[in-house]
Amino acid sequence: MSEAPQYPDMEVQLSGEDGNVYSVIGRMQQALRRAGHREAATEFSQAARSSGSYDEVLQLAMRTVDVS
């Protein structure tokens, strides 16, 4: 059973979009900021940029919000 994301009320569309890792980070930051989670947006960006792989960034996104 997977753990619920940190912000389960937020959904960010990643499938069918530009798959570039920087594009994923940008969409996540923008969604978090728009929802009023500025600090979480900064934390996500920092964690994503220090991740070792694209898969780690996607896993981080899924732990943060509901990803579709």
Coordinates of C-alpha atoms in Angstrom, one line a residue:
M1 CA 0.0 0.0 0.0
S2 CA 1.5 3.4 -1.0
E3 CA 1.6 6.3 1.3
A4 CA -0.7 9.3 0.6
P5 CA 1.1 12.3 -0.9
Q6 CA 1.9 15.3 1.3
Y7 CA -0.7 17.4 -0.5
P8 CA -3.4 14.9 -1.5
D9 CA -5.9 17.6 -2.5
M10 CA -3.6 18.8 -5.3
E11 CA -3.3 17.1 -8.6
V12 CA -0.6 17.9 -11.2
Q13 CA -0.8 16.6 -14.7
L14 CA 2.6 15.1 -15.8
S15 CA 1.5 12.5 -18.3
G16 CA 1.1 13.7 -21.8
E17 CA 3.3 16.8 -21.1
D18 CA 6.9 17.6 -21.8
G19 CA 8.9 14.9 -20.0
N20 CA 12.0 17.0 -19.5
V21 CA 13.0 16.9 -15.9
Y22 CA 13.2 20.7 -15.7
S23 CA 9.7 20.9 -17.1
V24 CA 8.5 18.5 -14.5
I25 CA 10.2 20.6 -11.7
G26 CA 8.7 23.8 -13.1
R27 CA 5.1 22.4 -13.3
M28 CA 5.4 21.2 -9.7
Q29 CA 6.8 24.5 -8.5
Q30 CA 4.1 26.4 -10.3
A31 CA 1.3 24.2 -8.9
L32 CA 2.6 24.4 -5.4
R33 CA 3.0 28.2 -5.5
R34 CA -0.5 28.7 -6.9
A35 CA -1.9 26.6 -4.1
G36 CA -0.1 28.9 -1.6
H37 CA 2.7 26.4 -0.7
R38 CA 5.6 28.6 -1.5
E39 CA 8.0 27.0 0.9
A40 CA 7.0 23.5 -0.3
A41 CA 7.7 24.7 -3.9
T42 CA 11.2 25.8 -2.9
E43 CA 11.8 22.6 -1.0
F44 CA 10.6 20.5 -3.9
S45 CA 12.9 22.3 -6.3
Q46 CA 15.9 21.9 -4.1
A47 CA 15.2 18.2 -3.5
A48 CA 14.5 17.5 -7.1
R49 CA 17.7 19.2 -8.3
S50 CA 19.8 17.2 -5.9
S51 CA 18.1 13.9 -7.0
G52 CA 20.3 11.3 -8.7
S53 CA 17.8 10.5 -11.5
Y54 CA 14.7 11.3 -13.4
D55 CA 12.9 8.5 -11.6
E56 CA 13.8 10.0 -8.2
V57 CA 12.2 13.3 -9.3
L58 CA 9.0 11.5 -10.4
Q59 CA 8.9 9.6 -7.1
L60 CA 9.4 12.9 -5.2
A61 CA 6.5 14.4 -7.2
M62 CA 4.3 11.5 -6.4
R63 CA 5.1 11.8 -2.7
T64 CA 4.3 15.5 -2.8
V65 CA 1.0 15.7 -4.8
D66 CA -1.5 13.5 -6.7
V67 CA 0.2 13.0 -10.1
S68 CA -1.8 12.2 -13.2

